[in-house]
Coordinates of C-alpha atoms in Angstrom, one line a residue:
M12 CA 77.5 -25.3 14.5
T13 CA 76.0 -27.1 17.4
E14 CA 72.4 -28.3 17.8
E15 CA 71.7 -25.5 20.4
S16 CA 73.0 -23.0 18.2
V17 CA 71.1 -24.1 15.2
T18 CA 68.0 -24.0 17.5
K19 CA 68.7 -20.4 18.5
F20 CA 69.2 -19.4 14.8
E21 CA 65.8 -20.9 14.1
Y22 CA 64.3 -19.1 16.8
K23 CA 65.6 -15.7 16.1
T24 CA 64.6 -16.2 12.4
Y25 CA 61.1 -17.2 13.6
S26 CA 60.6 -14.3 15.9
G27 CA 62.2 -11.9 13.4
R28 CA 59.9 -12.8 10.5
K29 CA 56.8 -12.4 12.7
T30 CA 58.1 -9.1 14.2
A31 CA 58.6 -7.9 10.6
M32 CA 55.0 -8.7 9.8
L33 CA 53.8 -7.0 12.7
I34 CA 55.8 -3.8 12.0
L35 CA 54.5 -4.1 8.3
G36 CA 51.0 -4.1 9.6
I37 CA 51.7 -1.2 11.9
A38 CA 52.9 0.8 8.9
V39 CA 49.7 0.0 7.0
C40 CA 47.7 1.4 10.0
L41 CA 49.8 4.7 9.9
I42 CA 49.2 5.0 6.3
N43 CA 45.5 4.6 6.6
F44 CA 45.6 7.1 9.5
V45 CA 47.0 9.7 7.4
L46 CA 44.7 9.0 4.5
N47 CA 41.7 9.3 7.1
I48 CA 42.8 12.8 8.0
I49 CA 43.6 14.2 4.5
I50 CA 40.6 12.8 2.8
G51 CA 37.3 14.5 3.4
S52 CA 34.4 16.4 1.8
S53 CA 35.5 20.0 2.9
S54 CA 37.0 22.5 0.3
A55 CA 40.4 22.5 2.2
S56 CA 43.2 21.1 0.4
I57 CA 45.5 18.4 1.4
P58 CA 48.5 20.8 2.0
E59 CA 46.2 23.0 4.1
I60 CA 45.1 19.9 6.1
L61 CA 48.7 18.9 6.7
T62 CA 49.8 22.4 7.7
A63 CA 46.8 22.5 10.1
I64 CA 48.1 19.5 11.9
V65 CA 51.7 20.7 12.5
N66 CA 50.7 24.5 12.7
P67 CA 47.2 25.5 13.3
A68 CA 47.8 29.0 13.4
G69 CA 49.2 28.9 9.9
V70 CA 45.8 28.2 8.2
S71 CA 42.3 29.4 8.7
K72 CA 40.3 28.8 11.9
L73 CA 37.8 26.8 9.7
T74 CA 40.5 24.4 8.4
A75 CA 42.2 24.0 11.8
T76 CA 38.8 23.1 13.3
I77 CA 38.1 20.6 10.5
A78 CA 41.4 19.1 11.1
W79 CA 41.5 18.9 15.0
T80 CA 37.7 18.6 15.8
I81 CA 36.7 16.2 13.2
R82 CA 39.3 14.5 11.0
I83 CA 41.9 13.7 13.5
P84 CA 39.6 12.4 16.3
T85 CA 37.7 10.4 13.7
S86 CA 40.8 8.8 12.5
L87 CA 42.0 8.1 16.0
M88 CA 38.7 6.5 17.0
S89 CA 38.8 4.2 13.9
I90 CA 42.3 2.9 15.0
L91 CA 41.2 2.4 18.6
V92 CA 38.0 0.8 18.0
G93 CA 39.4 -1.5 15.4
A94 CA 42.2 -2.5 17.6
S95 CA 39.8 -3.1 20.4
L96 CA 37.4 -5.2 18.4
G97 CA 40.6 -7.1 16.8
L98 CA 42.0 -7.8 20.2
A99 CA 38.6 -9.0 21.7
G100 CA 37.8 -11.2 18.9
A101 CA 41.3 -12.9 19.1
T102 CA 40.9 -13.5 22.7
M103 CA 37.4 -14.9 22.3
Q104 CA 38.2 -17.2 19.5
T105 CA 41.2 -18.5 21.6
I106 CA 39.3 -19.1 25.0
L107 CA 36.3 -20.5 23.1
N108 CA 38.6 -22.5 20.6
N109 CA 36.1 -21.3 18.0
P110 CA 37.3 -19.7 14.7
L111 CA 34.0 -18.2 14.1
A112 CA 33.5 -16.3 17.6
S113 CA 33.5 -12.5 17.8
P114 CA 32.7 -10.0 20.6
Y115 CA 29.1 -10.0 19.1
T116 CA 28.8 -13.8 19.7
L117 CA 28.2 -13.4 23.3
G118 CA 25.5 -10.6 23.0
I119 CA 27.7 -7.9 24.3
S120 CA 26.8 -5.6 21.3
A121 CA 23.2 -6.5 21.4
G122 CA 23.1 -5.4 25.1
A123 CA 24.8 -2.2 24.3
G124 CA 22.1 -1.5 21.4
V125 CA 19.2 -1.9 24.0
G126 CA 21.0 0.4 26.4
A127 CA 21.4 3.1 23.6
S128 CA 17.9 2.7 22.4
I129 CA 16.5 3.2 26.0
A130 CA 18.4 6.5 26.3
M131 CA 17.2 7.8 23.0
L132 CA 13.6 6.6 23.7
T133 CA 13.5 8.0 27.1
G134 CA 15.0 11.4 26.0
L135 CA 17.9 11.0 28.4
G136 CA 20.2 12.7 25.7
G137 CA 18.2 16.1 26.1
L138 CA 19.2 16.3 29.9
A139 CA 21.4 19.2 30.7
V140 CA 23.6 17.2 33.2
I141 CA 24.5 14.1 31.2
G142 CA 23.0 14.8 27.8
G143 CA 26.2 14.4 26.0
I144 CA 27.3 11.1 27.5
A145 CA 23.8 9.4 28.1
V146 CA 23.8 7.3 25.2
P147 CA 27.3 5.9 25.5
L148 CA 26.9 5.6 29.2
S149 CA 23.6 3.6 28.9
A150 CA 25.0 1.5 26.1
F151 CA 28.0 0.7 28.2
A152 CA 25.8 -0.2 31.3
F153 CA 23.6 -2.6 29.4
A154 CA 26.8 -4.1 27.7
L155 CA 28.2 -4.9 31.1
L156 CA 24.7 -6.1 32.2
A157 CA 24.9 -8.7 29.4
C158 CA 28.4 -9.6 30.5
L159 CA 27.2 -10.2 34.2
G160 CA 24.4 -12.5 32.9
I161 CA 26.8 -14.5 30.9
Y162 CA 29.3 -14.6 33.8
F163 CA 26.9 -15.7 36.5
I164 CA 25.3 -18.4 34.2
S165 CA 28.6 -19.8 33.0
R166 CA 30.2 -19.7 36.4
T167 CA 27.7 -22.5 37.5
K168 CA 29.1 -24.7 34.8
G169 CA 32.9 -23.9 35.2
F170 CA 33.3 -21.5 32.3
T171 CA 33.5 -24.2 29.7
S172 CA 33.5 -23.0 26.1
E173 CA 30.3 -24.6 25.2
I174 CA 28.3 -23.0 28.0
M175 CA 29.8 -19.6 27.2
V176 CA 28.6 -19.9 23.5
L177 CA 25.2 -21.1 24.4
T178 CA 24.7 -18.5 27.0
G179 CA 25.9 -15.9 24.6
I180 CA 23.7 -17.1 21.9
G181 CA 20.6 -16.8 24.3
M182 CA 21.7 -13.4 25.4
V183 CA 21.8 -12.2 21.7
F184 CA 18.1 -13.4 21.0
F185 CA 17.0 -11.9 24.4
F186 CA 18.4 -8.4 23.7
Q187 CA 17.4 -8.5 20.1
A188 CA 13.9 -9.1 21.2
I189 CA 13.9 -6.1 23.5
Q190 CA 15.5 -4.1 20.8
S191 CA 12.7 -5.0 18.4
F192 CA 10.0 -4.0 21.0
L193 CA 11.6 -0.7 21.8
Q194 CA 11.8 0.2 17.9
Y195 CA 8.0 -0.9 17.6
I196 CA 6.9 1.7 20.3
A197 CA 9.5 4.4 19.3
S198 CA 8.4 7.5 17.7
S199 CA 9.7 8.4 14.1
E200 CA 12.6 10.5 15.4
A201 CA 13.6 8.1 18.1
L202 CA 13.5 5.2 15.7
Q203 CA 15.6 7.0 13.1
A204 CA 18.3 7.5 15.9
I205 CA 18.0 4.2 17.1
V206 CA 18.5 2.6 13.7
F207 CA 21.4 5.0 12.8
W208 CA 23.2 3.9 16.1
T209 CA 22.9 0.3 15.4
F210 CA 24.6 0.8 11.8
G211 CA 27.6 2.2 13.7
S212 CA 29.2 5.5 13.2
L213 CA 32.6 7.2 14.1
T214 CA 31.0 10.7 13.9
K215 CA 30.8 10.9 17.7
A216 CA 34.5 10.8 17.9
D217 CA 36.0 13.8 20.2
W218 CA 38.7 14.4 22.5
T219 CA 36.7 13.5 25.5
N220 CA 36.0 9.8 24.7
I221 CA 39.3 9.0 22.8
P222 CA 41.4 9.2 26.1
I223 CA 38.9 6.8 27.8
L224 CA 39.2 4.2 25.1
T225 CA 43.0 4.6 24.9
V226 CA 43.4 3.9 28.6
V227 CA 40.9 1.0 28.6
F228 CA 42.7 -0.6 25.4
V229 CA 46.2 -0.2 26.8
V230 CA 45.3 -1.5 30.3
V231 CA 43.4 -4.5 28.8
F232 CA 45.9 -5.2 26.2
I233 CA 48.7 -5.3 28.8
A234 CA 46.7 -7.7 31.1
I235 CA 45.9 -10.0 28.1
Y236 CA 49.3 -10.0 26.7
S237 CA 50.6 -11.0 30.1
Q238 CA 48.8 -14.2 29.7
S239 CA 49.9 -15.1 26.2
W240 CA 51.9 -18.2 27.0
K241 CA 48.8 -19.6 28.9
L242 CA 46.6 -18.7 25.9
T243 CA 48.9 -20.4 23.6
A244 CA 48.9 -23.6 25.8
L245 CA 45.1 -23.4 26.0
K246 CA 44.9 -23.8 22.0
L247 CA 46.3 -27.3 22.8
G248 CA 43.0 -28.3 24.7
D249 CA 41.7 -27.8 28.0
E250 CA 43.3 -31.2 29.4
R251 CA 46.8 -30.5 28.1
A252 CA 46.7 -26.9 29.4
K253 CA 45.7 -28.3 32.9
V254 CA 48.5 -30.7 32.8
L255 CA 50.9 -27.7 32.2
G256 CA 49.7 -26.2 35.5
I257 CA 47.2 -23.9 34.1
D258 CA 43.7 -22.9 36.0
V259 CA 41.8 -23.2 32.7
E260 CA 38.4 -22.0 34.4
R261 CA 40.2 -19.0 36.0
L262 CA 42.1 -18.1 32.9
R263 CA 38.8 -18.3 30.8
M264 CA 37.0 -16.2 33.3
M265 CA 39.6 -13.5 33.5
M266 CA 39.9 -13.2 29.6
F267 CA 36.2 -13.0 29.4
I268 CA 36.1 -10.1 31.8
L269 CA 38.7 -8.2 30.1
M270 CA 37.3 -8.8 26.6
S271 CA 33.8 -7.8 27.8
L272 CA 35.2 -4.5 29.3
L273 CA 37.1 -3.8 26.0
T274 CA 34.1 -4.6 23.7
A275 CA 31.7 -2.6 25.9
T276 CA 33.8 0.5 25.8
A277 CA 34.4 0.5 22.2
V278 CA 30.7 -0.1 21.1
A279 CA 29.4 2.3 23.6
F280 CA 31.0 5.2 21.7
V281 CA 30.6 4.0 18.0
G282 CA 27.6 1.7 18.0
S283 CA 27.4 -1.6 16.5
I284 CA 30.2 -2.3 14.0
G285 CA 30.4 -5.9 13.0
F286 CA 32.9 -8.4 11.6
I287 CA 36.0 -6.7 12.6
G288 CA 36.3 -9.0 15.4
I289 CA 36.2 -11.9 12.9
V290 CA 38.0 -10.7 10.0
G291 CA 41.0 -9.0 12.0
P292 CA 42.0 -12.1 14.1
H293 CA 41.6 -14.2 11.0
I294 CA 43.9 -12.4 8.8
A295 CA 46.3 -12.3 11.8
R296 CA 46.2 -16.1 12.0
I297 CA 46.9 -16.4 8.3
V298 CA 50.0 -14.1 8.3
I299 CA 51.5 -14.9 11.7
G300 CA 50.0 -18.0 13.1
E301 CA 48.8 -19.0 16.5
D302 CA 51.7 -18.0 18.9
Q303 CA 49.6 -15.5 21.1
R304 CA 52.8 -13.3 21.9
F305 CA 52.4 -12.3 17.9
Y306 CA 48.9 -13.1 17.4
L307 CA 47.3 -10.9 20.1
P308 CA 49.0 -7.7 18.8
M309 CA 48.7 -8.6 15.1
S310 CA 45.0 -9.1 15.6
A311 CA 44.7 -5.7 17.3
V312 CA 46.7 -4.1 14.4
C313 CA 44.7 -5.8 11.6
G314 CA 41.5 -4.8 13.2
A315 CA 42.7 -1.1 13.3
A316 CA 43.9 -1.3 9.7
I317 CA 40.5 -2.8 8.6
L318 CA 38.2 0.0 10.3
S319 CA 40.6 2.8 9.4
L320 CA 40.7 1.8 5.8
A321 CA 37.0 1.3 5.9
S322 CA 36.4 4.9 7.3
V323 CA 38.6 6.1 4.2
A324 CA 36.3 4.1 2.0
T325 CA 33.1 5.7 3.3
K326 CA 34.5 9.1 2.4
I327 CA 35.1 8.1 -1.1
I328 CA 32.1 6.1 -1.8
V329 CA 29.6 8.7 -0.5
P330 CA 31.4 12.0 -0.4
G331 CA 29.9 14.7 1.4
A332 CA 27.5 12.4 3.4
V333 CA 27.6 10.5 6.8
F334 CA 27.7 7.0 5.8
P335 CA 27.4 4.3 8.4
I336 CA 30.5 2.4 8.6
G337 CA 28.9 -0.5 10.1
I338 CA 27.2 -1.1 6.8
L339 CA 30.5 -1.2 4.8
T340 CA 32.4 -3.5 7.4
A341 CA 29.3 -6.0 7.2
I342 CA 29.5 -5.9 3.2
I343 CA 33.0 -6.8 3.4
G344 CA 32.7 -9.0 6.4
V345 CA 29.9 -11.3 5.2
P346 CA 31.7 -12.7 1.9
F347 CA 34.8 -13.2 4.2
F348 CA 32.7 -14.9 6.7
F349 CA 31.3 -17.5 4.1
A350 CA 34.5 -18.0 2.6
L351 CA 35.8 -19.0 6.0
I352 CA 33.0 -21.4 6.5
L353 CA 33.7 -23.1 3.1
R354 CA 37.5 -23.1 3.8
K355 CA 36.9 -24.9 7.3
R356 CA 36.0 -28.2 5.6
G357 CA 37.0 -30.3 8.7

């Protein structure tokens, strides 16, 4: 066997092993998706729910409504939001070369929280024209406002990772201060709604916002994945990437815009759900490595699997009640975060 044949065999083995791990991750997502649909607090049995999925006319109207109006949209939303946050976290950790970075590091979620709070505080949700989309629309607008602030400040310094991190930290404190002020002046009803939104919840999932998030995720994923080899080179350092002919500043700027759009869309519909953007990419890195061709989709898959599993867990932990999923992801994510810090001795 020639050296070239050996190299090809090793490459096929390398790719095959990583592809198998990716397929396994997708299978876990599908299992969690099905569990999320069949588990719930209603009196409908598992066979009835499964029948409602394939033949809604074969069950009662109530069971069909539970399956198609509540459980399936919630299950799909958990997959889409988890995948979005996982992909955004992986992209951020790559362009910033910081294993502890996440979509929330740059203050995007904090900006969305301020936008949602303003909509609730001013009563925009009660308007006849845009009442149903007022809160997510306002959250999305302020998330993009935070992105624009980071963009223009970082642009003056060449989009270096250090400047972006520092600017993001500043945005976090700025929007948290505004959020605290809004909570201070809010009425008891508005305060309750604001606090619940900041906890994060999948209860707002419906067949209106799912297509929006699906389109944004697919477009952004394709755009980011098309630059996977450049992102892999970026992991070698800015100077080496430039030697390979990569415009590092332009690449970092483009990835930041795409990641911001993806994060802003996700948090606009579900609120603040933390740690998915940290935990998902790190699990992907452990099982599949830093090759961005596999790392990016695996991060999305891990994020989807974690959030869908958390959605199932909330139904089991507090049956019959709406338990904010952001609380559970934080409880899981904080120990993982500390373990990661302790593991990174160097």
